[in-house]
Amino acid sequence: MDLENRLRQLETLITVSGMVNSSLEPWEIRERTIKAATRLLDAEAGSLLLIDHESGELFFEVAVGGSESRIKEVRLKAGQGIAGWVAEKGEPVIIHDVRSDPRFFKGADEKTEFVTKNIICVPVKAKDKILGVLEAINKREGRFDKGDLEVFIALANQVAIAIENSNLYQELKEAFYGIAEALAETIEMRDPYTGGHTRRVMNYSLSIGMEIGLSKEALEKLKLSAILHDIGKIGIRDDILLKKGRLDPDEFEKMCMHPGYGAEILDHIKQLKYVIPGVRSHHEKYNGKGYPDHLMGEEIPVIARIIAVADSFDAMTTNRPYRNALSREEAFKELCDNKGIQFDANVVEAFLKVYKEME
């Protein structure tokens, strides 16, 4: 291998290493890595197969070149095909003529109408645990060689790090959401009339967010903001929170402090500061007559505008000590009558659309 190719491979490895340690989404890191690997080895196609640890099968997580959508329908049993053998043995292979290799699985080519001629395939390992395999197919010029193998193994190691980081992040995120939900449910337990309120508000909010096209990052913020939107009620006395009649003006003023309390609580937790806008502002009104800051229109964060509709609908359709629940149709009418007054009209329209689709 000439010096120019070596330098090109080294540059790609450095780029991939940077991606692994970046803030990119895990799927994006994997896809970019496979594309880079396929280009670098001058191959027609490349793929990352991961092990489904429940079934033991290999599935195509990322595929570039060939028929990408159809190849993702293929699953390999443990030990099946060249990829299955590499995953089972944990050893890399270069095969110059797959038709002469008894391990070759024709099913993938038959499914995709792609013609595999030669292949380089290496295990993706993390701490001696096989996570899957990385493969490049059909060298455009010449043959796969030891230099290609060295680079491919190094790339597979970077992919393994990315997968492990992704798995750890997912576990931490799930634990984080679990703790947040448990905290919200603990607050709900003070008021038997609000059982399940947090989960319903979260589900309504996410449905609205997806309908209006929020980014994945914004949906994550929305989810946690909705879970924690009433955390400030921990600072409201029981005689006010659980009062069986309507609140008098003084009591209502104290109840209006719960969004501010919630923001103060979250301000002490560095990892949760980003949900403060949704928590603090979910009782603001579109006409500026809400609380605590009397924000108006689009001054109100979009996440808070979404939670406001979801929260109000659930409150209206839930029995309270001082009134019976409204029917869905009555609650829909209240939302519509208050478009541009209490609620963002676009958010109301999105909610009505997705709610009817959920039925």
Coordinates of C-alpha atoms in Angstrom, one line a residue, residues 25-343:
E25 CA -26.5 10.9 17.7
P26 CA -25.4 7.2 18.0
W27 CA -27.1 6.2 14.7
E28 CA -25.4 9.1 12.9
I29 CA -22.0 8.1 14.2
R30 CA -22.5 4.5 13.0
E31 CA -23.8 5.5 9.6
R32 CA -21.0 8.0 9.0
T33 CA -18.4 5.5 10.1
I34 CA -19.7 2.8 7.7
K35 CA -19.8 5.2 4.8
A36 CA -16.2 6.3 5.6
A37 CA -15.0 2.8 5.9
T38 CA -16.7 1.8 2.6
R39 CA -15.1 4.8 0.8
L40 CA -11.7 4.2 2.4
L41 CA -11.5 0.6 1.3
D42 CA -12.8 1.5 -2.1
A43 CA -15.7 -1.0 -1.7
E44 CA -19.1 -1.2 -3.4
A45 CA -20.9 -1.8 -0.2
G46 CA -20.4 -1.9 3.6
S47 CA -22.5 -2.8 6.6
L48 CA -22.6 -3.1 10.3
L49 CA -24.4 -6.1 11.7
L50 CA -25.2 -6.3 15.4
I51 CA -26.1 -9.3 17.6
D52 CA -29.6 -9.4 18.9
H53 CA -28.8 -10.8 22.3
E54 CA -32.3 -12.2 22.9
S55 CA -32.4 -14.4 19.7
G56 CA -28.6 -14.6 19.0
E57 CA -29.2 -13.5 15.4
L58 CA -27.3 -10.9 13.5
F59 CA -29.3 -8.0 12.0
F60 CA -28.2 -5.2 9.7
E61 CA -27.9 -2.0 11.8
V62 CA -26.4 0.1 9.0
A63 CA -26.0 -0.8 5.3
V64 CA -24.6 1.4 2.5
G65 CA -24.4 0.5 -1.2
G66 CA -26.5 -2.2 -2.8
S67 CA -30.2 -2.4 -1.8
E68 CA -30.0 -0.8 1.7
S69 CA -33.7 -1.2 2.6
R70 CA -34.1 -4.8 1.5
I71 CA -30.9 -6.0 3.2
K72 CA -32.2 -4.7 6.5
E73 CA -35.0 -7.3 6.3
V74 CA -32.3 -10.1 6.4
R75 CA -31.3 -11.7 9.7
L76 CA -28.6 -14.3 10.1
K77 CA -28.8 -17.1 12.6
A78 CA -25.8 -17.6 15.0
G79 CA -22.9 -18.9 12.9
Q80 CA -24.7 -18.5 9.6
G81 CA -22.8 -17.0 6.7
I82 CA -19.4 -15.4 6.7
A83 CA -20.6 -12.6 9.1
G84 CA -22.1 -15.2 11.4
W85 CA -18.8 -17.2 11.5
V86 CA -16.8 -14.0 12.3
A87 CA -19.2 -13.1 15.0
E88 CA -19.1 -16.6 16.5
K89 CA -15.3 -17.1 16.2
G90 CA -14.3 -13.5 16.9
E91 CA -11.7 -13.7 14.1
P92 CA -11.4 -11.4 11.0
V93 CA -11.4 -12.8 7.5
I94 CA -10.6 -11.7 3.9
I95 CA -12.2 -13.8 1.2
H96 CA -11.3 -13.1 -2.4
D97 CA -13.9 -15.4 -3.9
V98 CA -17.0 -15.9 -1.8
R99 CA -18.5 -18.5 -4.2
S100 CA -15.7 -20.9 -3.4
D101 CA -16.2 -20.5 0.4
P102 CA -18.7 -22.9 2.0
R103 CA -19.6 -20.4 4.7
F104 CA -21.0 -17.9 2.2
F105 CA -24.8 -17.3 2.7
K106 CA -26.5 -16.7 -0.7
G107 CA -29.8 -15.5 0.9
A108 CA -28.7 -11.9 1.3
D109 CA -27.8 -11.6 -2.4
E110 CA -31.0 -13.3 -3.4
K111 CA -33.0 -10.9 -1.3
T112 CA -31.3 -7.8 -2.6
E113 CA -30.2 -8.9 -6.1
F114 CA -26.7 -7.7 -5.2
V115 CA -23.8 -9.8 -6.3
T116 CA -21.1 -10.4 -3.6
K117 CA -17.7 -11.3 -5.1
N118 CA -15.2 -10.6 -2.3
I119 CA -15.5 -9.5 1.3
I120 CA -13.5 -8.3 4.3
C121 CA -15.2 -8.9 7.6
V122 CA -14.0 -8.2 11.2
P123 CA -15.6 -8.6 14.6
V124 CA -16.8 -5.6 16.6
K125 CA -15.6 -6.2 20.2
A126 CA -15.8 -4.4 23.5
K127 CA -14.0 -5.9 26.5
D128 CA -13.8 -9.3 24.8
K129 CA -17.6 -9.3 24.2
I130 CA -18.7 -9.6 20.5
L131 CA -21.2 -6.9 19.7
G132 CA -21.4 -7.7 15.9
V133 CA -19.3 -7.5 12.7
L134 CA -18.2 -4.8 10.3
E135 CA -17.9 -5.8 6.6
A136 CA -16.9 -4.2 3.3
I137 CA -17.9 -5.9 0.1
N138 CA -16.4 -6.0 -3.5
K139 CA -13.2 -4.1 -3.7
R140 CA -13.5 -1.9 -6.8
E141 CA -9.8 -2.3 -7.9
G142 CA -7.4 -5.0 -6.8
R143 CA -7.9 -7.1 -3.7
F144 CA -8.5 -6.5 0.0
D145 CA -5.1 -6.9 1.7
K146 CA -3.5 -6.9 5.1
G147 CA -3.3 -3.1 5.1
D148 CA -7.1 -2.9 4.6
L149 CA -7.5 -5.4 7.4
E150 CA -5.5 -3.4 9.8
V151 CA -7.5 -0.2 9.1
F152 CA -10.8 -2.1 9.2
I153 CA -10.0 -3.6 12.6
A154 CA -9.1 -0.1 13.9
L155 CA -12.4 1.2 12.6
A156 CA -14.3 -1.7 14.2
N157 CA -12.7 -0.8 17.5
Q158 CA -14.0 2.8 17.1
V159 CA -17.5 1.5 16.3
A160 CA -17.3 -0.7 19.4
I161 CA -16.5 2.3 21.6
A162 CA -19.4 4.2 20.0
I163 CA -21.8 1.4 20.6
E164 CA -20.7 1.0 24.2
N165 CA -21.1 4.7 24.8
S166 CA -24.5 4.7 23.2
N167 CA -25.6 1.7 25.4
L168 CA -24.3 3.4 28.6
Y169 CA -26.0 6.7 27.6
Q170 CA -29.3 4.9 27.0
E171 CA -29.1 3.1 30.3
L172 CA -28.4 6.3 32.2
K173 CA -31.1 8.2 30.3
E174 CA -33.7 5.5 31.2
A175 CA -32.6 5.6 34.8
F176 CA -32.9 9.4 34.8
Y177 CA -36.4 9.3 33.4
G178 CA -37.3 6.6 35.9
I179 CA -36.2 8.8 38.8
A180 CA -38.0 11.8 37.4
E181 CA -41.2 9.8 36.9
A182 CA -41.0 8.3 40.4
L183 CA -40.6 11.8 41.9
A184 CA -43.6 13.1 39.9
E185 CA -45.7 10.2 41.0
T186 CA -44.7 10.8 44.6
I187 CA -46.0 14.3 44.4
E188 CA -49.2 12.9 42.7
M189 CA -49.8 10.6 45.6
R190 CA -50.6 13.6 47.8
D191 CA -53.7 14.2 45.6
P192 CA -55.7 11.0 44.8
Y193 CA -57.6 12.9 42.1
T194 CA -54.5 13.4 40.0
G195 CA -53.4 9.8 39.6
G196 CA -51.8 9.2 36.2
H197 CA -51.9 12.9 35.4
T198 CA -48.1 13.2 34.7
R199 CA -48.0 10.3 32.3
R200 CA -51.0 11.5 30.4
V201 CA -49.6 15.0 30.1
M202 CA -46.3 13.6 28.9
N203 CA -48.0 11.5 26.3
Y204 CA -50.2 14.3 25.1
S205 CA -47.3 16.7 25.0
L206 CA -45.1 14.3 23.0
S207 CA -47.9 13.7 20.5
I208 CA -48.3 17.4 20.0
G209 CA -44.5 17.9 19.7
M210 CA -44.2 15.3 17.0
E211 CA -47.2 16.7 15.1
I212 CA -45.7 20.2 15.0
G213 CA -42.3 18.9 13.9
L214 CA -40.1 19.4 17.0
S215 CA -36.6 18.0 16.7
K216 CA -35.6 14.9 18.5
E217 CA -33.6 17.0 21.0
A218 CA -36.6 19.3 21.6
L219 CA -38.8 16.2 22.1
E220 CA -36.4 15.0 24.8
K221 CA -36.6 18.3 26.6
L222 CA -40.4 18.3 26.2
K223 CA -40.7 14.8 27.7
L224 CA -38.7 15.6 30.8
S225 CA -40.4 19.1 31.2
A226 CA -43.8 17.4 31.0
I227 CA -42.8 14.8 33.6
L228 CA -41.6 17.5 36.0
H229 CA -44.1 20.3 35.2
D230 CA -45.8 20.1 38.6
I231 CA -42.7 19.4 40.7
G232 CA -43.2 22.8 42.4
K233 CA -46.4 21.6 44.0
I234 CA -44.1 20.0 46.6
G235 CA -43.9 23.5 48.1
I236 CA -47.7 23.9 48.3
R237 CA -49.4 23.2 51.6
D238 CA -51.8 20.2 51.8
D239 CA -54.7 22.4 53.0
I240 CA -54.5 24.3 49.7
L241 CA -53.4 21.5 47.3
L242 CA -56.1 19.1 48.6
K243 CA -58.9 21.6 49.3
K244 CA -62.3 20.1 48.4
G245 CA -63.8 23.5 47.3
R246 CA -62.6 26.3 45.1
L247 CA -59.6 28.2 46.3
D248 CA -60.1 31.7 47.7
P249 CA -58.0 34.6 46.2
D250 CA -55.3 34.2 48.8
E251 CA -55.1 30.4 48.3
F252 CA -55.1 30.8 44.6
E253 CA -52.2 33.3 44.8
K254 CA -50.2 30.7 46.8
M255 CA -51.1 27.9 44.3
C256 CA -49.8 30.2 41.5
M257 CA -46.4 30.0 43.1
H258 CA -45.8 26.3 42.2
P259 CA -44.3 27.0 38.7
G260 CA -41.7 29.3 40.4
Y261 CA -41.0 26.8 43.1
G262 CA -40.5 24.1 40.4
A263 CA -38.0 26.4 38.6
E264 CA -36.1 27.1 41.9
I265 CA -35.8 23.4 42.6
L266 CA -34.5 22.6 39.2
D267 CA -32.1 25.5 39.2
H268 CA -30.1 23.6 41.8
I269 CA -29.6 20.6 39.5
K270 CA -27.2 21.4 36.7
Q271 CA -28.4 18.5 34.5
L272 CA -32.0 19.7 34.7
K273 CA -31.6 23.4 34.1
Y274 CA -32.7 23.0 30.5
V275 CA -36.3 22.0 31.5
I276 CA -36.8 25.1 33.6
P277 CA -38.5 27.1 30.8
G278 CA -41.2 24.4 30.3
V279 CA -41.8 24.0 34.0
R280 CA -41.8 27.7 34.9
S281 CA -44.0 28.9 32.0
H282 CA -46.7 26.1 31.6
H283 CA -49.3 28.3 33.3
E284 CA -48.6 31.4 31.1
K285 CA -51.5 32.4 28.8
Y286 CA -51.2 33.5 25.2
N287 CA -52.8 36.8 26.0
G288 CA -50.3 37.6 28.7
K289 CA -52.6 37.1 31.6
G290 CA -51.1 33.9 33.0
Y291 CA -48.4 33.4 35.6
P292 CA -45.8 33.8 37.0
D293 CA -44.2 36.2 34.5
H294 CA -47.2 37.4 32.4
L295 CA -45.4 36.3 29.2
M296 CA -47.4 36.8 25.9
G297 CA -47.7 34.9 22.7
E298 CA -44.4 33.5 21.4
E299 CA -42.5 35.0 24.4
I300 CA -43.8 31.8 26.0
P301 CA -41.4 28.9 25.2
V302 CA -43.0 26.5 22.8
I303 CA -42.5 23.6 25.2
A304 CA -44.5 25.5 27.8
R305 CA -47.3 26.3 25.3
I306 CA -47.5 22.6 24.5
I307 CA -47.6 21.5 28.1
A308 CA -50.3 24.2 28.8
V309 CA -52.7 22.5 26.4
A310 CA -51.9 19.0 27.5
D311 CA -52.2 19.9 31.2
S312 CA -55.4 21.9 30.8
F313 CA -57.1 19.1 28.8
D314 CA -56.2 16.5 31.3
A315 CA -57.3 18.7 34.2
M316 CA -60.7 19.4 32.5
T317 CA -61.4 15.7 31.8
T318 CA -60.5 14.6 35.4
N319 CA -62.9 14.6 38.3
R320 CA -62.1 17.1 41.0
P321 CA -63.5 17.5 44.6
Y322 CA -65.4 20.6 43.5
R323 CA -66.6 19.6 40.1
N324 CA -67.1 16.6 37.8
A325 CA -64.9 16.0 34.8
L326 CA -65.9 17.5 31.5
S327 CA -66.6 15.3 28.5
R328 CA -63.9 15.2 25.8
E329 CA -66.2 17.2 23.5
E330 CA -66.7 19.8 26.2
A331 CA -63.0 20.0 26.8
F332 CA -62.3 20.3 23.1
K333 CA -64.7 23.2 22.9
E334 CA -63.0 25.0 25.9
L335 CA -59.6 24.6 24.1
C336 CA -61.1 26.0 20.9
D337 CA -62.9 28.8 22.6
N338 CA -59.6 29.9 24.2
K339 CA -57.4 29.7 21.1
G340 CA -55.3 32.9 21.0
I341 CA -56.5 33.8 24.5
Q342 CA -55.2 31.2 26.9
F343 CA -53.6 28.8 24.3

